[in-house]
Coordinates of C-alpha atoms in Angstrom, one line a residue:
M1 CA 3.7 -24.6 -11.0
G2 CA 7.4 -24.0 -9.7
I3 CA 9.0 -25.8 -12.8
L4 CA 6.9 -23.9 -15.1
Q5 CA 8.0 -20.7 -13.4
N6 CA 11.7 -21.5 -13.8
I7 CA 11.3 -22.5 -17.2
V8 CA 9.9 -19.2 -18.1
A9 CA 11.9 -17.4 -15.7
V10 CA 15.2 -18.7 -17.6
I11 CA 13.9 -17.9 -20.9
V12 CA 13.2 -14.4 -20.2
V13 CA 16.6 -13.9 -18.4
L14 CA 18.7 -15.6 -21.0
G15 CA 16.7 -14.4 -23.8
L16 CA 17.3 -10.9 -22.8
L17 CA 21.0 -11.3 -22.2
I18 CA 21.6 -13.0 -25.4
T19 CA 19.7 -10.4 -27.2
I20 CA 21.4 -7.4 -25.7
H21 CA 24.8 -9.4 -26.4
E22 CA 24.0 -9.7 -29.9
F23 CA 22.5 -6.1 -30.5
G24 CA 25.9 -4.7 -29.5
H25 CA 27.5 -7.0 -32.3
F26 CA 24.9 -5.7 -34.7
W27 CA 25.0 -2.0 -33.6
V28 CA 28.7 -1.5 -34.0
A29 CA 28.8 -3.4 -37.1
R30 CA 26.2 -1.3 -38.7
R31 CA 28.4 1.8 -37.7
C32 CA 31.4 0.0 -39.3
G33 CA 29.9 0.1 -42.7
I34 CA 29.2 -3.9 -42.4
R35 CA 26.3 -5.6 -43.8
V36 CA 24.3 -7.4 -41.5
L37 CA 22.3 -10.4 -43.3
R38 CA 20.4 -11.5 -40.1
F39 CA 19.8 -10.9 -36.6
S40 CA 18.0 -13.8 -35.0
V41 CA 16.8 -14.3 -31.4
G42 CA 16.8 -18.1 -30.9
F43 CA 17.9 -20.9 -33.2
G44 CA 16.5 -22.8 -35.5
K45 CA 13.4 -22.2 -38.0
P46 CA 12.2 -18.2 -37.8
L47 CA 8.7 -18.1 -36.4
I48 CA 8.4 -14.4 -37.3
S49 CA 10.9 -12.5 -39.6
R50 CA 10.9 -9.0 -41.6
V51 CA 13.6 -7.1 -43.7
D52 CA 14.5 -3.9 -43.0
R53 CA 15.5 -1.2 -45.6
H54 CA 19.2 -2.1 -45.0
G55 CA 18.5 -5.7 -46.3
T56 CA 18.8 -7.1 -42.8
E57 CA 16.3 -10.0 -41.8
F58 CA 15.2 -9.6 -38.1
A59 CA 14.1 -12.9 -37.3
L60 CA 12.5 -14.6 -33.9
A61 CA 13.2 -18.2 -33.9
A62 CA 11.7 -21.4 -32.5
I63 CA 14.5 -22.4 -30.0
P64 CA 14.7 -19.3 -27.4
L65 CA 18.1 -20.2 -25.5
G66 CA 20.2 -18.1 -27.7
G67 CA 20.7 -15.9 -30.8
Y68 CA 23.2 -14.8 -33.3
V69 CA 24.2 -12.0 -35.8
K70 CA 25.0 -13.3 -39.2
M71 CA 27.1 -10.7 -41.2
L72 CA 28.3 -10.5 -44.9
D73 CA 31.7 -12.5 -45.1
E74 CA 33.5 -14.3 -47.9
R75 CA 34.5 -17.0 -45.7
E76 CA 31.1 -18.1 -45.5
G77 CA 29.9 -17.8 -49.1
P78 CA 30.3 -15.9 -52.2
V79 CA 29.8 -12.2 -52.3
E80 CA 29.1 -10.1 -55.3
P81 CA 32.2 -7.8 -56.3
D82 CA 30.1 -4.8 -55.9
E83 CA 29.5 -5.5 -52.1
Q84 CA 33.0 -6.9 -51.1
H85 CA 33.6 -3.6 -49.4
L86 CA 30.5 -4.4 -46.9
A87 CA 32.0 -7.7 -45.9
F88 CA 33.1 -8.3 -42.5
N89 CA 36.2 -10.0 -43.4
R90 CA 37.4 -6.8 -45.9
Q91 CA 37.2 -4.6 -42.8
H92 CA 40.2 -3.1 -41.2
V93 CA 41.1 -5.2 -38.4
L94 CA 40.3 -2.5 -35.7
K95 CA 36.7 -2.5 -36.8
R96 CA 36.8 -6.2 -36.5
I97 CA 38.1 -5.8 -32.8
A98 CA 35.3 -3.1 -32.1
V99 CA 32.5 -5.6 -33.4
V100 CA 33.9 -8.5 -31.3
I101 CA 34.2 -6.3 -28.1
A102 CA 30.8 -4.9 -28.6
G103 CA 29.0 -8.0 -27.4
P104 CA 30.5 -8.5 -24.1
L105 CA 30.3 -4.4 -23.5
A106 CA 26.6 -4.6 -24.1
N107 CA 26.4 -7.2 -21.5
F108 CA 28.4 -4.8 -18.9
I109 CA 26.4 -1.7 -19.9
L110 CA 23.0 -3.7 -19.0
A111 CA 24.4 -4.7 -15.7
V112 CA 25.2 -0.9 -15.2
V113 CA 21.7 0.0 -16.1
A114 CA 20.1 -2.5 -14.0
Y115 CA 22.2 -1.7 -10.7
W116 CA 21.6 2.0 -11.7
V117 CA 17.8 1.4 -11.4
M118 CA 18.1 -0.9 -8.2
F119 CA 19.9 1.7 -6.3
M120 CA 17.9 4.7 -7.7
V121 CA 14.6 2.6 -6.4
G122 CA 16.2 1.6 -3.4
T123 CA 16.7 -1.4 -1.4
T124 CA 16.0 -2.4 2.3
A125 CA 19.0 -4.1 3.9
I126 CA 19.6 -6.0 7.1
V127 CA 22.4 -4.5 9.2
P128 CA 25.3 -7.1 9.4
M129 CA 25.2 -7.4 13.2
V130 CA 27.4 -10.5 14.6
G131 CA 25.4 -13.2 16.1
E132 CA 26.5 -16.3 17.9
V133 CA 30.4 -16.7 17.9
S134 CA 31.6 -20.3 18.0
P135 CA 34.4 -20.9 20.6
D136 CA 38.1 -20.9 19.5
S137 CA 37.0 -20.3 15.9
P138 CA 38.9 -17.7 13.7
A139 CA 36.0 -15.2 14.5
A140 CA 36.4 -15.9 18.3
R141 CA 40.3 -15.6 18.0
G142 CA 39.8 -12.4 16.1
G143 CA 37.7 -10.8 18.8
L144 CA 34.5 -10.8 17.1
Q145 CA 31.4 -10.6 19.8
N146 CA 27.7 -10.9 19.6
G147 CA 26.1 -7.4 18.9
Q148 CA 29.1 -5.7 16.9
E149 CA 28.2 -4.3 13.4
I150 CA 30.5 -5.4 10.5
V151 CA 31.4 -2.0 8.9
A152 CA 34.1 -3.3 6.4
V153 CA 36.0 -6.4 5.7
Q154 CA 39.5 -5.9 4.1
G155 CA 38.9 -2.3 3.7
R156 CA 35.9 -2.7 1.6
Q157 CA 32.5 -1.0 2.9
T158 CA 30.0 -3.2 4.1
P159 CA 26.6 -1.7 4.6
D160 CA 24.5 -5.0 4.5
W161 CA 25.3 -8.8 4.7
N162 CA 25.4 -8.9 0.8
G163 CA 28.6 -6.7 1.1
V164 CA 29.8 -8.9 3.8
N165 CA 29.6 -11.8 1.8
L166 CA 31.0 -10.5 -1.4
A167 CA 34.0 -9.4 0.5
L168 CA 34.7 -12.4 1.8
V169 CA 33.8 -14.6 -1.3
A170 CA 36.7 -12.4 -2.9
E171 CA 39.2 -13.8 -0.2
I172 CA 38.7 -17.4 -1.1
G173 CA 42.2 -19.2 -0.9
A174 CA 43.6 -16.5 1.3
S175 CA 45.9 -17.5 4.3
G176 CA 47.2 -15.3 6.9
H177 CA 44.5 -12.7 8.4
L178 CA 41.3 -11.2 7.3
E179 CA 40.7 -7.3 8.4
V180 CA 37.5 -6.9 9.6
S181 CA 36.4 -3.7 11.3
T182 CA 33.2 -3.5 13.6
R183 CA 31.5 -0.7 15.4
N184 CA 30.0 -1.6 19.1
D185 CA 26.7 -0.6 20.5
Q186 CA 28.6 2.5 21.9
G187 CA 29.5 3.4 18.5
R188 CA 33.3 2.8 19.0
L189 CA 35.2 1.3 16.0
E190 CA 37.4 -2.0 16.3
E191 CA 39.7 -3.8 14.2
H192 CA 39.9 -7.2 14.2
R193 CA 42.7 -9.9 12.5
L194 CA 40.5 -13.3 11.8
P195 CA 43.3 -15.9 11.2
V196 CA 42.8 -18.1 8.2
E197 CA 44.5 -20.6 6.2
R198 CA 43.7 -21.5 2.5
F199 CA 40.2 -19.7 3.4
M200 CA 37.3 -21.6 1.7
A201 CA 39.2 -23.4 -0.6
R202 CA 37.4 -26.1 -2.7
Q203 CA 34.2 -25.6 -0.4
D204 CA 31.1 -26.6 -2.2
P205 CA 29.3 -24.5 -1.8
P206 CA 31.4 -21.8 -0.3
E207 CA 30.2 -20.7 3.5
P208 CA 32.2 -17.5 4.6
L209 CA 30.6 -17.0 7.9
R210 CA 30.4 -20.5 8.9
T211 CA 33.9 -20.9 8.1
L212 CA 34.9 -18.1 10.1
G213 CA 32.9 -19.6 13.0
F214 CA 29.9 -16.7 13.3
M215 CA 26.4 -16.4 12.2
P216 CA 24.5 -13.2 11.6
W217 CA 22.3 -11.9 14.3
R218 CA 18.6 -12.7 13.7
P219 CA 15.6 -12.2 16.0
D220 CA 13.9 -15.3 17.5
I221 CA 12.2 -17.1 15.0
A222 CA 9.3 -19.3 15.7
P223 CA 9.4 -23.2 14.4
V224 CA 6.5 -22.3 12.1
I225 CA 6.6 -23.7 8.5
G226 CA 6.8 -20.8 5.8
Q227 CA 7.5 -23.1 2.7
V228 CA 7.7 -26.8 1.7
L229 CA 9.4 -27.8 -1.2
D230 CA 7.8 -30.3 -3.6
D231 CA 8.7 -33.8 -3.6
S232 CA 10.9 -33.2 -0.3
P233 CA 10.6 -35.1 2.9
A234 CA 8.7 -32.4 4.7
A235 CA 6.1 -32.9 1.6
R236 CA 6.1 -36.6 1.9
G237 CA 5.5 -36.3 5.5
G238 CA 2.4 -34.2 5.1
L239 CA 4.0 -31.0 6.7
E240 CA 2.4 -27.6 5.3
P241 CA 2.7 -24.0 5.3
G242 CA 1.6 -22.3 8.5
D243 CA 2.2 -25.6 10.8
R244 CA 4.0 -24.7 14.3
I245 CA 6.2 -27.8 15.3
R246 CA 5.7 -28.3 19.1
S247 CA 7.9 -30.9 19.8
V248 CA 10.6 -33.4 17.7
N249 CA 10.7 -36.7 19.3
G250 CA 8.9 -35.7 22.3
Q251 CA 11.4 -32.9 23.1
P252 CA 9.8 -29.4 23.0
V253 CA 10.8 -26.8 20.2
S254 CA 10.6 -23.4 20.9
Q255 CA 12.9 -21.9 18.1
W256 CA 13.5 -22.5 14.4
E257 CA 17.3 -22.9 14.9
A258 CA 16.7 -25.7 17.3
L259 CA 14.5 -27.5 14.8
V260 CA 17.1 -27.0 12.2
S261 CA 19.9 -28.5 14.5
R262 CA 17.4 -31.5 15.0
V263 CA 16.8 -32.1 11.5
Q264 CA 20.6 -31.7 10.3
A265 CA 21.6 -34.3 13.0
S266 CA 18.9 -36.8 11.9
A267 CA 20.0 -37.7 8.5
N268 CA 17.8 -41.0 7.5
T269 CA 16.5 -41.2 10.7
P270 CA 12.7 -40.8 11.1
L271 CA 11.5 -37.7 13.5
E272 CA 8.2 -37.7 15.2
L273 CA 6.8 -34.2 15.1
Q274 CA 3.8 -32.7 17.1
V275 CA 2.4 -30.2 15.1
E276 CA -0.3 -27.6 15.8
R277 CA -2.2 -26.9 12.6
D278 CA -5.7 -24.7 12.6
G279 CA -5.7 -24.9 16.6
R280 CA -5.4 -28.7 16.3
D281 CA -2.4 -31.0 17.5
M282 CA -1.3 -33.8 15.2
M283 CA 1.6 -36.2 14.9
L284 CA 3.5 -36.5 11.9
T285 CA 6.8 -38.8 10.8
V286 CA 9.5 -37.1 8.5
T287 CA 12.6 -38.7 7.6
P288 CA 15.3 -36.2 6.5
E289 CA 17.4 -37.0 3.6
A290 CA 21.0 -37.1 3.9
R291 CA 22.9 -34.7 2.0
E292 CA 26.7 -34.2 1.8
Q293 CA 27.9 -30.5 2.4
N294 CA 31.5 -29.8 2.6
G295 CA 32.5 -33.2 3.2
E296 CA 30.0 -33.5 6.1
T297 CA 26.6 -35.3 5.9
A298 CA 23.4 -33.2 7.3
G299 CA 19.6 -33.9 7.5
F300 CA 17.6 -32.0 4.7
M301 CA 13.8 -31.7 5.3
G302 CA 12.9 -29.3 2.5
A303 CA 11.0 -26.7 4.5
G304 CA 11.6 -23.1 5.3
A305 CA 10.9 -20.5 8.1
G306 CA 7.9 -18.3 7.8
S307 CA 8.6 -14.5 7.3
V308 CA 11.0 -12.7 9.9
S309 CA 10.0 -9.5 11.6
W310 CA 13.0 -7.5 11.9
P311 CA 13.5 -4.7 14.6
P312 CA 13.5 -1.3 12.7
E313 CA 17.0 -0.7 14.2
Y314 CA 18.4 -3.6 12.4
Q315 CA 17.3 -2.2 9.2
R316 CA 18.4 0.5 6.8
T317 CA 17.5 1.8 3.4
L318 CA 19.9 2.1 0.8
S319 CA 19.0 4.5 -2.2
W320 CA 20.9 7.3 -4.0
G321 CA 19.7 9.8 -6.7
P322 CA 20.4 9.6 -10.2
L323 CA 23.9 10.8 -10.3
G324 CA 25.0 9.0 -6.8
A325 CA 23.3 5.8 -8.4
V326 CA 25.5 5.9 -11.5
G327 CA 28.5 5.8 -9.2
Q328 CA 27.3 3.1 -7.3
A329 CA 26.2 0.7 -10.3
L330 CA 29.6 1.3 -11.8
S331 CA 31.3 0.3 -8.7
R332 CA 29.0 -2.8 -8.1
T333 CA 29.7 -3.8 -11.7
G334 CA 33.4 -3.4 -11.3
E335 CA 33.1 -5.3 -7.9
M336 CA 31.4 -8.1 -9.6
T337 CA 33.4 -8.1 -12.7
S338 CA 36.7 -8.5 -10.5
L339 CA 34.9 -11.3 -8.4
T340 CA 33.8 -13.3 -11.5
V341 CA 37.4 -13.0 -13.0
G342 CA 38.9 -14.0 -9.8
A343 CA 36.6 -16.9 -9.4
I344 CA 37.5 -18.3 -12.8
G345 CA 41.4 -17.7 -11.9
K346 CA 40.9 -19.6 -8.7
M347 CA 39.1 -22.5 -10.5
I348 CA 41.7 -23.1 -12.7
T349 CA 44.1 -23.0 -9.8
G350 CA 42.2 -25.3 -8.0
L351 CA 40.9 -22.9 -5.0
I352 CA 37.6 -23.3 -6.1
S353 CA 35.9 -26.4 -6.6
P354 CA 34.7 -27.2 -10.4
S355 CA 31.6 -28.6 -8.7
N356 CA 30.5 -24.9 -8.2
L357 CA 30.0 -24.7 -12.1
S358 CA 26.3 -23.8 -12.7
G359 CA 24.4 -25.2 -15.7
P360 CA 21.1 -24.6 -17.5
I361 CA 19.4 -26.4 -14.5
T362 CA 20.7 -24.1 -11.6
I363 CA 20.3 -20.9 -13.5
A364 CA 16.7 -21.9 -14.2
R365 CA 16.1 -22.6 -10.4
V366 CA 18.0 -19.6 -9.4
A367 CA 16.0 -17.5 -12.0
G368 CA 12.6 -18.7 -10.9
D369 CA 13.7 -18.2 -7.3
S370 CA 15.2 -14.4 -7.6
A371 CA 11.8 -13.9 -9.5
R372 CA 9.6 -15.0 -6.8
S373 CA 11.7 -13.0 -4.4
G374 CA 11.0 -9.8 -5.6
F375 CA 12.3 -6.8 -7.9
E376 CA 15.9 -6.5 -6.0
T377 CA 16.8 -9.9 -6.0
F378 CA 15.7 -10.3 -9.9
I379 CA 17.5 -7.4 -10.7
S380 CA 20.9 -8.3 -8.9
F381 CA 20.6 -11.7 -10.7
L382 CA 20.1 -10.3 -14.1
A383 CA 22.9 -8.1 -13.6
Y384 CA 25.4 -10.4 -12.1
L385 CA 24.3 -13.2 -15.0
S386 CA 25.2 -10.5 -17.5
I387 CA 28.4 -9.7 -16.1
S388 CA 29.3 -13.3 -16.2
L389 CA 28.1 -13.8 -20.1
G390 CA 30.5 -10.7 -20.6
V391 CA 33.4 -12.2 -18.9
L392 CA 33.0 -15.9 -20.3
N393 CA 32.8 -14.4 -23.9
L394 CA 35.9 -12.5 -23.4
L395 CA 37.9 -15.4 -22.2
P396 CA 40.6 -16.3 -24.7
V397 CA 39.0 -19.6 -26.3
P398 CA 38.5 -20.1 -29.7
V399 CA 34.5 -19.8 -30.7
L400 CA 33.9 -17.4 -27.9
D401 CA 34.7 -13.5 -28.5
G402 CA 37.8 -13.5 -26.9
G403 CA 39.3 -16.4 -29.0
H404 CA 38.4 -14.1 -32.2
L405 CA 39.9 -11.0 -30.3
V406 CA 43.3 -12.9 -29.8
Y407 CA 43.3 -13.5 -33.5
Y408 CA 42.8 -10.0 -34.5
L409 CA 45.5 -9.0 -31.7
I410 CA 47.9 -11.3 -33.2
E411 CA 47.1 -9.8 -36.9
L412 CA 47.2 -6.4 -35.7
V413 CA 50.8 -7.0 -34.4
R414 CA 52.0 -9.1 -37.3
G415 CA 50.3 -7.3 -40.0
R416 CA 48.8 -10.1 -41.4
P417 CA 45.8 -12.4 -40.3
V418 CA 46.4 -15.7 -38.6
S419 CA 46.4 -18.7 -41.2
E420 CA 43.2 -20.3 -41.6
R421 CA 44.7 -23.4 -40.8
V422 CA 45.7 -22.4 -37.4
Q423 CA 42.2 -20.9 -36.8
A424 CA 40.4 -24.2 -37.8
F425 CA 42.5 -26.1 -35.4
G426 CA 41.6 -23.6 -32.6
L427 CA 38.1 -23.8 -33.6
R428 CA 38.2 -27.5 -32.9
I429 CA 40.1 -27.0 -29.4
G430 CA 37.6 -24.3 -28.5
M431 CA 34.6 -26.6 -29.2
A432 CA 36.0 -29.2 -27.1
L433 CA 36.6 -27.1 -24.3
I434 CA 33.2 -25.4 -24.4
A435 CA 31.6 -28.8 -24.9
S436 CA 33.6 -30.1 -21.8
L437 CA 32.7 -27.3 -19.6
M438 CA 28.6 -27.8 -20.8
L439 CA 28.9 -31.4 -19.8
M440 CA 30.5 -30.8 -16.5
A441 CA 28.3 -28.1 -15.7
F442 CA 25.3 -30.2 -16.6
Y443 CA 26.8 -33.0 -14.6
F444 CA 26.8 -30.9 -11.4
D445 CA 23.4 -29.6 -12.1
I446 CA 22.1 -33.1 -11.7
M447 CA 24.1 -33.9 -8.7
R448 CA 22.5 -30.9 -7.0
L449 CA 18.9 -32.1 -7.6

C-alpha cells in the first residue's frame, strides 16, 4: 500500500507542477498572438483530447510524468503563408523571451499561492528549544545551553525548527563563526558565536544540529513502537506498532533515545528485545542493518517512535491574515529560491556532495511521506518542488528554458538569431548533461534504498 501511495502522490505532484509550468508557456503564447497547436498533459498517445475554437488540441496522454506545449513553428514543419505571422519563430525576440520565462514564473507563482494558503490556514510549530549540548562541540564553545530558545541564526528570525534548519543549511561551507541569538528562561536575549570550518561540507545528508553538537529539546519519549517499515529488520524480527521495548540484551530501557543509541551501536549484531504486547511479555530478536552516514557506520532497525505529547508552552501557532500571509508567502518563496540557487552553486564547487541529488524514487518516497504527514507538510513539499522546478528550468543549459533564454538574449544584443548550427550543437551538449544528471540522480536513489 505504501508503494502505491507513493506512486499516486508523485503522479499528482509532478503532474500538477508540470501542468502549471506548461500553462505558463501556453497562456503567454496566446497573449503574444502565437498559435498553440497542442497542450498535452503527459506524453505518448492521447487518451482524451478536444480542440477549442482557436484550433488548440488539449490532450491527456498515457504517460503522466510530463507534458508539453507545441506551438506553430517553421523550424518544425511547413507553415501556410497566411499563418506565418502566428508562428513562434516569427515573433519579436522579446515575445519569445516572455513565452520562455512564463513557464518557470508559473512555478514560482504556484509556490507563492501554496505558501499563502498554508500561512492563512496556520501551522502548529515546535518552539526551537536547545536540548542536550555535547561537550567541547561548536555549540558548547559558543555558549549554547539546555533550555535556551533559538530566536535567530545569522540574523534570520527562527520561530520554529524549520526556520533554524533552513538558516543553517544556507550556511553550508561557511568557515569562521555562525551568529546564533537565544532567549533564556528569564526572557533575556543572548548572542553566541559558534566556530565552524567548512560547515557541513559534503555531508550526505546534511545534519546541521548534530554537526554543531546539540539536539532539540524533546519531552521524554517512551520506547513504544509507532511505525514499522516494510521489509525492515524490525518487521523481519516481528516488531509491531504498539510494542513497548522493556529491555535490550537484558538491560532495561526506559526512553526511546536509549533504544536508538543501542540500535545505532549494534550494526549487524543481533539484539534480544524484551517486548510487551497486549499486556504480555515476549522475546524477539532483531538484527539492525549497517548503514553508512557521513562516513560512519550505524545500525538501522526501521522502526519509529509513537506520537509525542508536547507541553503547550513548547508549541506555538503561526498564522496570518490574508495580507500578512502574502508577505510571508513571498518571503518564504524568496528564501527557498535563494537556498536552491545556493545549493546548486555549492554542488558545482564541491561543498555539497552530488549524492544529495534526488531522482524519481526519492521524490516519490518524499511525496508519499508528506501526503501521509498532513496538509502542512504536503503543501510545503509541493511549494519547494515547484520552486526547484522553476530554478532548474532557468539554468543556462540548452534544452531547458534557461538555454533558450540565453540564445534569445544573445539575439537581442547581436540583432540576429544564433545560428542553427550552434543551437544544434548546444542541443547535443544539453541532452548529454541532462541525461548524465538523470542517471546520477537515479543511481543515488538506488543507493538510498
